[in-house]
Coordinates of C-alpha atoms in Angstrom, one line a residue:
M1 CA 62.1 -12.7 132.2
R2 CA 62.9 -14.9 129.2
E3 CA 66.3 -14.3 127.6
E4 CA 64.7 -13.9 124.2
D5 CA 62.9 -10.8 125.6
Y6 CA 66.1 -9.0 126.4
S7 CA 66.4 -7.7 122.9
I8 CA 63.1 -5.9 123.2
Y9 CA 64.3 -3.7 126.0
M10 CA 67.8 -3.3 124.5
R11 CA 66.3 -2.0 121.4
R12 CA 64.5 0.6 123.4
C13 CA 67.9 1.6 124.9
L14 CA 69.2 2.1 121.4
D15 CA 66.1 4.2 120.4
L16 CA 66.9 6.4 123.4
A17 CA 70.6 6.6 122.8
V18 CA 70.3 8.0 119.2
K19 CA 68.2 10.9 120.4
A20 CA 71.5 12.6 121.3
E21 CA 73.4 11.7 118.1
G22 CA 75.9 14.5 117.4
M23 CA 75.5 16.0 120.9
T24 CA 77.6 13.8 123.2
Y25 CA 81.1 14.1 121.9
P26 CA 83.6 13.0 123.1
N27 CA 81.3 10.7 125.1
P28 CA 79.4 7.7 123.6
M29 CA 75.6 7.7 123.1
V30 CA 74.0 5.5 125.7
G31 CA 70.4 4.6 126.5
A32 CA 69.1 2.8 129.6
V33 CA 65.8 1.4 130.8
V34 CA 64.7 0.0 134.2
V35 CA 62.3 -3.0 133.9
H36 CA 60.1 -4.4 136.7
N37 CA 57.9 -7.4 136.0
N38 CA 58.3 -6.9 132.3
M39 CA 57.2 -3.3 132.4
I40 CA 59.5 -0.2 131.9
I41 CA 59.3 1.9 135.0
G42 CA 62.2 4.3 134.2
E43 CA 64.3 5.3 131.2
G44 CA 66.9 7.8 130.2
Y45 CA 69.8 8.6 127.9
H46 CA 73.0 10.6 127.9
R47 CA 72.2 14.0 126.5
A48 CA 75.6 15.8 126.4
A49 CA 79.1 15.5 127.7
G50 CA 79.2 16.7 131.3
S51 CA 75.6 15.9 131.9
P52 CA 74.2 12.8 133.8
H53 CA 74.7 9.5 132.1
A54 CA 71.9 7.3 130.9
E55 CA 71.9 5.0 133.9
V56 CA 71.6 8.0 136.2
N57 CA 68.7 9.5 134.3
A58 CA 66.9 6.1 134.0
I59 CA 67.2 5.3 137.8
S60 CA 66.3 8.9 138.8
S61 CA 63.1 8.7 136.6
V62 CA 61.8 5.7 138.7
K63 CA 59.1 7.1 140.9
E64 CA 58.8 4.1 143.3
K65 CA 62.4 3.5 144.3
H66 CA 61.6 0.5 146.3
L67 CA 60.9 -1.4 143.1
L68 CA 64.6 -1.1 142.1
K69 CA 65.5 -4.0 144.3
D70 CA 63.4 -6.3 142.1
S71 CA 64.2 -4.7 138.7
I72 CA 66.5 -5.2 135.8
L73 CA 68.6 -2.4 134.4
F74 CA 69.2 -2.5 130.6
V75 CA 71.9 -0.3 129.2
S76 CA 73.4 -0.2 125.7
L77 CA 77.0 0.2 126.9
E78 CA 78.9 -1.1 129.9
P79 CA 78.5 1.3 132.8
C80 CA 81.5 3.5 133.7
S81 CA 83.4 2.8 136.9
H82 CA 85.7 5.9 137.0
F83 CA 85.3 9.5 138.0
G84 CA 85.1 12.0 135.1
K85 CA 82.9 15.0 134.9
T86 CA 80.3 12.9 136.7
P87 CA 80.6 10.1 139.3
P88 CA 80.8 6.4 138.4
C89 CA 77.5 4.9 137.2
T90 CA 78.5 1.6 138.9
D91 CA 78.4 3.3 142.3
L92 CA 74.8 4.4 141.8
I93 CA 73.7 1.1 140.4
I94 CA 75.1 -0.8 143.4
S95 CA 73.7 1.7 145.9
S96 CA 70.3 1.5 144.3
G97 CA 70.0 -2.2 145.0
I98 CA 69.4 -3.2 141.4
P99 CA 70.3 -7.0 141.3
F100 CA 70.5 -7.6 137.6
V101 CA 72.2 -5.6 134.7
V102 CA 72.0 -6.4 131.0
T103 CA 74.4 -4.5 128.8
G104 CA 74.6 -4.3 125.0
T105 CA 78.4 -4.2 124.6
R106 CA 81.6 -3.7 126.5
D107 CA 83.1 -0.2 126.6
T108 CA 86.5 -0.8 125.1
S109 CA 88.0 2.6 126.1
E110 CA 91.0 2.4 128.3
K111 CA 89.3 3.9 131.4
V112 CA 86.5 1.2 131.4
N113 CA 87.2 -1.9 129.3
G114 CA 85.5 -4.4 131.5
K115 CA 86.1 -2.6 134.8
G116 CA 82.5 -1.6 135.2
I117 CA 81.2 -5.1 134.6
E118 CA 83.7 -6.6 137.1
Q119 CA 82.8 -4.0 139.8
L120 CA 79.1 -4.9 139.4
K121 CA 79.9 -8.6 139.7
R122 CA 82.0 -8.1 142.8
A123 CA 79.0 -6.3 144.4
G124 CA 76.9 -9.4 143.8
I125 CA 75.0 -8.1 140.8
K126 CA 74.2 -10.5 138.0
V127 CA 75.5 -9.1 134.6
V128 CA 74.7 -10.3 131.1
C129 CA 76.6 -8.7 128.2
G130 CA 76.3 -8.8 124.5
V131 CA 72.6 -8.3 123.8
L132 CA 72.2 -6.8 120.3
E133 CA 76.0 -6.3 120.4
S134 CA 76.3 -5.4 116.7
E135 CA 73.6 -2.8 116.9
C136 CA 75.1 -1.3 120.1
R137 CA 78.5 -1.1 118.5
R138 CA 77.0 0.4 115.4
V139 CA 75.4 3.2 117.4
N140 CA 78.8 4.1 118.9
R141 CA 80.9 3.3 115.9
R142 CA 82.7 6.7 116.2
F143 CA 83.5 6.2 119.9
F144 CA 84.8 2.6 119.3
S145 CA 86.9 3.6 116.2
F146 CA 88.5 6.4 118.2
H147 CA 89.5 4.1 121.0
E148 CA 90.2 0.9 119.1
K149 CA 91.7 2.2 115.8
K150 CA 93.2 5.4 117.2
R151 CA 91.6 7.4 114.4
P152 CA 88.2 8.9 113.6
Y153 CA 85.4 6.8 112.2
I154 CA 85.5 7.8 108.5
T155 CA 82.4 8.0 106.3
L156 CA 82.7 8.7 102.5
K157 CA 79.8 10.4 100.8
W158 CA 79.4 11.3 97.1
A159 CA 76.7 11.6 94.5
Q160 CA 77.1 10.1 91.0
S161 CA 75.2 10.1 87.7
A162 CA 73.6 6.9 86.4
D163 CA 76.7 6.4 84.2
G164 CA 79.2 6.8 87.1
F165 CA 80.3 10.5 86.9
I166 CA 80.4 12.9 89.9
D167 CA 80.6 16.0 87.8
I168 CA 80.2 17.3 84.3
V169 CA 83.0 18.7 82.2
R170 CA 83.0 22.4 83.1
P171 CA 84.0 25.2 80.8
Q172 CA 86.9 27.3 81.8
N173 CA 86.0 30.5 83.7
S174 CA 82.6 29.0 84.6
T175 CA 80.9 30.3 87.7
P176 CA 81.8 28.3 90.8
E177 CA 78.7 26.5 91.9
P178 CA 77.6 22.9 92.6
Y179 CA 76.1 20.8 89.8
W180 CA 73.3 19.0 91.6
I181 CA 72.6 15.3 91.2
T182 CA 70.5 14.9 94.3
G183 CA 67.2 16.7 95.2
K184 CA 66.2 18.7 98.2
A185 CA 65.2 15.7 100.3
E186 CA 68.6 14.1 99.8
R187 CA 70.3 17.4 100.7
V188 CA 68.3 17.6 103.9
L189 CA 69.5 14.1 104.8
V190 CA 73.1 15.1 104.2
H191 CA 72.7 18.0 106.6
I192 CA 71.4 15.6 109.2
W193 CA 74.6 13.5 108.6
R194 CA 76.7 16.6 109.0
S195 CA 75.1 17.4 112.3
Q196 CA 76.1 14.0 113.6
E197 CA 79.8 14.2 112.8
E198 CA 82.6 16.2 114.4
A199 CA 84.6 17.0 111.2
I200 CA 83.9 17.3 107.5
L201 CA 86.6 17.1 104.8
A202 CA 86.7 18.4 101.2
G203 CA 89.6 18.9 98.7
G204 CA 90.8 22.4 97.7
E205 CA 89.5 21.9 94.2
T206 CA 86.0 21.1 95.4
I207 CA 86.1 24.2 97.7
R208 CA 87.2 26.5 94.9
R209 CA 84.8 24.9 92.3
D210 CA 81.6 24.5 94.3
R211 CA 82.1 26.8 97.2
P212 CA 80.3 24.4 99.6
K213 CA 79.6 25.8 103.1
L214 CA 79.9 22.3 104.6
N215 CA 77.8 23.4 107.5
V216 CA 74.3 22.5 108.9
R217 CA 71.6 24.7 107.4
Y218 CA 68.6 22.5 106.6
W219 CA 68.6 20.8 110.0
S220 CA 69.2 21.7 113.6
G221 CA 72.5 20.7 115.3
N222 CA 76.1 21.6 115.4
S223 CA 78.2 22.2 112.3
P224 CA 81.3 20.0 112.0
L225 CA 84.8 21.3 112.0
R226 CA 85.6 22.1 108.4
V227 CA 88.8 20.4 107.1
I228 CA 90.3 21.2 103.7
L229 CA 93.1 19.4 101.9
S230 CA 94.8 21.7 99.4
R231 CA 98.3 21.2 98.1
S232 CA 98.6 25.0 97.4
G233 CA 96.7 26.1 100.5
E234 CA 94.5 28.2 98.2
V235 CA 90.9 27.8 99.3
G236 CA 89.3 30.7 97.6
D237 CA 86.4 32.7 99.2
L238 CA 85.4 30.7 102.2
S239 CA 81.9 31.2 103.4
E240 CA 81.5 33.5 106.4
E241 CA 78.4 31.6 107.4
N242 CA 80.3 28.7 108.7
E243 CA 80.7 29.3 112.4
T244 CA 83.6 26.7 112.9
K245 CA 87.2 27.4 112.3
N246 CA 88.9 25.9 109.2
L247 CA 91.7 23.3 109.4
I248 CA 93.8 23.4 106.3
F249 CA 96.2 20.7 105.3
T250 CA 98.7 21.9 102.7
F251 CA 102.2 21.3 101.3
N252 CA 102.7 25.1 100.9
N253 CA 104.7 26.4 103.9
K254 CA 104.8 29.9 102.4
K255 CA 101.0 30.4 102.3
N256 CA 100.0 33.6 104.1
P257 CA 97.9 32.4 107.1
R258 CA 94.3 33.5 107.5
K259 CA 92.8 34.3 110.9
D260 CA 89.9 31.9 110.3
C261 CA 92.2 29.0 109.5
E262 CA 94.7 26.7 111.2
Y263 CA 97.3 25.3 108.9
I264 CA 98.9 21.9 109.0
V265 CA 101.9 21.9 106.7
L266 CA 102.6 18.5 105.1
K267 CA 106.0 17.3 104.0
E268 CA 106.7 15.8 100.6
G269 CA 106.4 12.1 101.1
D270 CA 103.7 12.4 103.7
M271 CA 100.6 10.4 103.2
P272 CA 97.9 13.0 103.5
A273 CA 95.1 10.6 104.5
Q274 CA 97.2 9.1 107.3
K275 CA 98.3 12.5 108.5
I276 CA 94.8 13.9 108.6
C277 CA 93.7 10.9 110.7
E278 CA 96.7 11.4 113.1
V279 CA 96.0 15.1 113.6
L280 CA 92.3 14.7 114.1
Y281 CA 92.9 11.9 116.6
A282 CA 95.4 14.1 118.5
K283 CA 92.7 16.8 118.6
G284 CA 90.1 14.3 120.0
I285 CA 88.0 14.2 116.9
S286 CA 86.2 10.9 116.7
S287 CA 84.4 11.1 113.3
L288 CA 85.1 12.5 109.8
L289 CA 82.6 12.8 106.9
I290 CA 84.4 13.1 103.6
E291 CA 82.4 15.0 100.9
G292 CA 84.8 15.3 98.1
G293 CA 86.2 15.4 95.6
A294 CA 87.0 12.2 93.8
L295 CA 90.8 12.4 94.4
V296 CA 90.3 12.9 98.1
H297 CA 87.9 9.9 98.3
E298 CA 90.3 7.8 96.3
M299 CA 93.2 8.7 98.6
F300 CA 91.4 7.4 101.6
I301 CA 90.1 4.4 99.8
K302 CA 93.6 3.4 98.6
A303 CA 94.9 3.8 102.1
G304 CA 92.1 1.6 103.5
L305 CA 91.2 4.5 105.8
W306 CA 87.4 4.4 105.6
D307 CA 84.6 2.6 107.4
E308 CA 81.5 3.1 105.4
A309 CA 80.5 4.8 102.1
R310 CA 77.1 6.4 101.4
I311 CA 76.7 6.7 97.6
F312 CA 73.8 8.5 95.9
T313 CA 73.1 7.5 92.3
G314 CA 70.9 9.7 90.2
S315 CA 68.9 9.0 87.1
R316 CA 70.7 11.5 84.9
I317 CA 73.2 10.5 82.2
F318 CA 76.3 12.7 81.9
G319 CA 78.1 10.9 79.1
S320 CA 81.4 12.3 80.3
G321 CA 83.0 14.2 83.1
K322 CA 84.8 13.3 86.3
K323 CA 84.5 9.6 87.1
A324 CA 83.2 8.6 90.5
P325 CA 85.5 6.7 92.9
R326 CA 85.7 2.9 92.7
I327 CA 85.1 1.1 96.0
D328 CA 84.9 -2.5 97.2
G329 CA 83.0 -3.5 100.4
V330 CA 80.0 -5.2 101.8
R331 CA 76.7 -3.7 100.5
A332 CA 74.8 -3.3 103.7
D333 CA 71.6 -1.5 102.6
E334 CA 69.9 0.5 99.9
F335 CA 67.3 3.2 100.1
S336 CA 65.2 4.8 97.3
F337 CA 64.2 8.4 96.8
E338 CA 62.1 9.9 94.0
Q339 CA 64.9 9.8 91.3
V340 CA 67.9 8.8 93.4
T341 CA 69.0 5.6 95.2
L342 CA 71.3 5.6 98.2
K343 CA 73.6 2.6 98.7
L344 CA 75.4 2.0 102.0
V345 CA 78.7 0.1 101.8
M346 CA 80.8 -1.1 104.7
N347 CA 84.5 -1.7 104.7
N348 CA 85.4 -5.4 104.8
T349 CA 89.2 -5.2 104.5
G350 CA 89.8 -5.6 108.2
T351 CA 90.6 -1.9 108.8
G352 CA 87.0 -1.1 109.8
L353 CA 85.2 -2.0 113.0
Q354 CA 84.1 -5.5 113.7
I355 CA 80.4 -5.0 113.0
N356 CA 78.3 -7.5 111.2
P357 CA 76.1 -5.6 108.7
E358 CA 73.7 -8.5 108.4
K359 CA 72.7 -8.1 112.1
I360 CA 72.1 -4.3 111.9
N361 CA 69.0 -2.3 111.2
F362 CA 70.3 0.7 109.3
E363 CA 67.0 2.7 109.4
F364 CA 68.6 5.3 111.8
V365 CA 71.6 6.0 109.5

């Protein structure tokens, strides 16, 4: 097989991996294919934590096992070499007789970090690593951020008017409800995003003003852990439709606790953005979607604690209101809806993951 053909099969691995987006936490998403004489004879992906890994599913799907000894295994992430909830994938690869393994990127978690590759090489298996590496890291950006940055992968999301406002000026005593900039199609997309993340954050003012449910309703999938930053700890009438518990960060240590909330009391002088990252990391949360409001966004932007921003810009003119956050980064892609554009911006300050946006196809975002 020509080296220039490796990317064809690795892209299939990525297509398989993202089928389980939002379902594999705390594990990464991984896809694998077995190729014999330039034909895929087996494929699989990791579906959920505790279930067989992608390599196991791919090898098991091969009907004529004798072909494995003349096949190439493509896998989007370095195979594991340790016992967890399932046995090491390297043991199965070696025992199967597969002579050649092509990986997308190294698994930089402490338990693996090259050990899988070395074990395969010691067994006499040829290993090539780094095929479509940027794409493979992009797919597992949450996993890599958790292990490399010791914090969740952070995505900012907001919608703004054509003249740069995220909300109108609201009269006092107005009914708490959202003022929509986006349409139904965009809202469905946001619910897809929610189903892919482990936690979602909004400020207390946004919760009290808009009463967002912050769950998954227009799509199938798990709702993220709801995180609220409120100096007073007052969050109003939280929706009972959200099946996840609420994690409240507050400076008020006298707030009467609610049964559906876990309170993290901040001290004066604490940097809330940093503290939220520390607590979520300690809880094993690898991704955070921030939905508002502007002050919360600006807090994380100022601290450099963000990896990408997804910004909807509508066609309406507000004239005045609450200004949208200002952000600098690498514009990676742009998508158009009927009356709204979506811009994707990646962090280029050195605090984000080392991913080259120019080498990534963002269609699966």
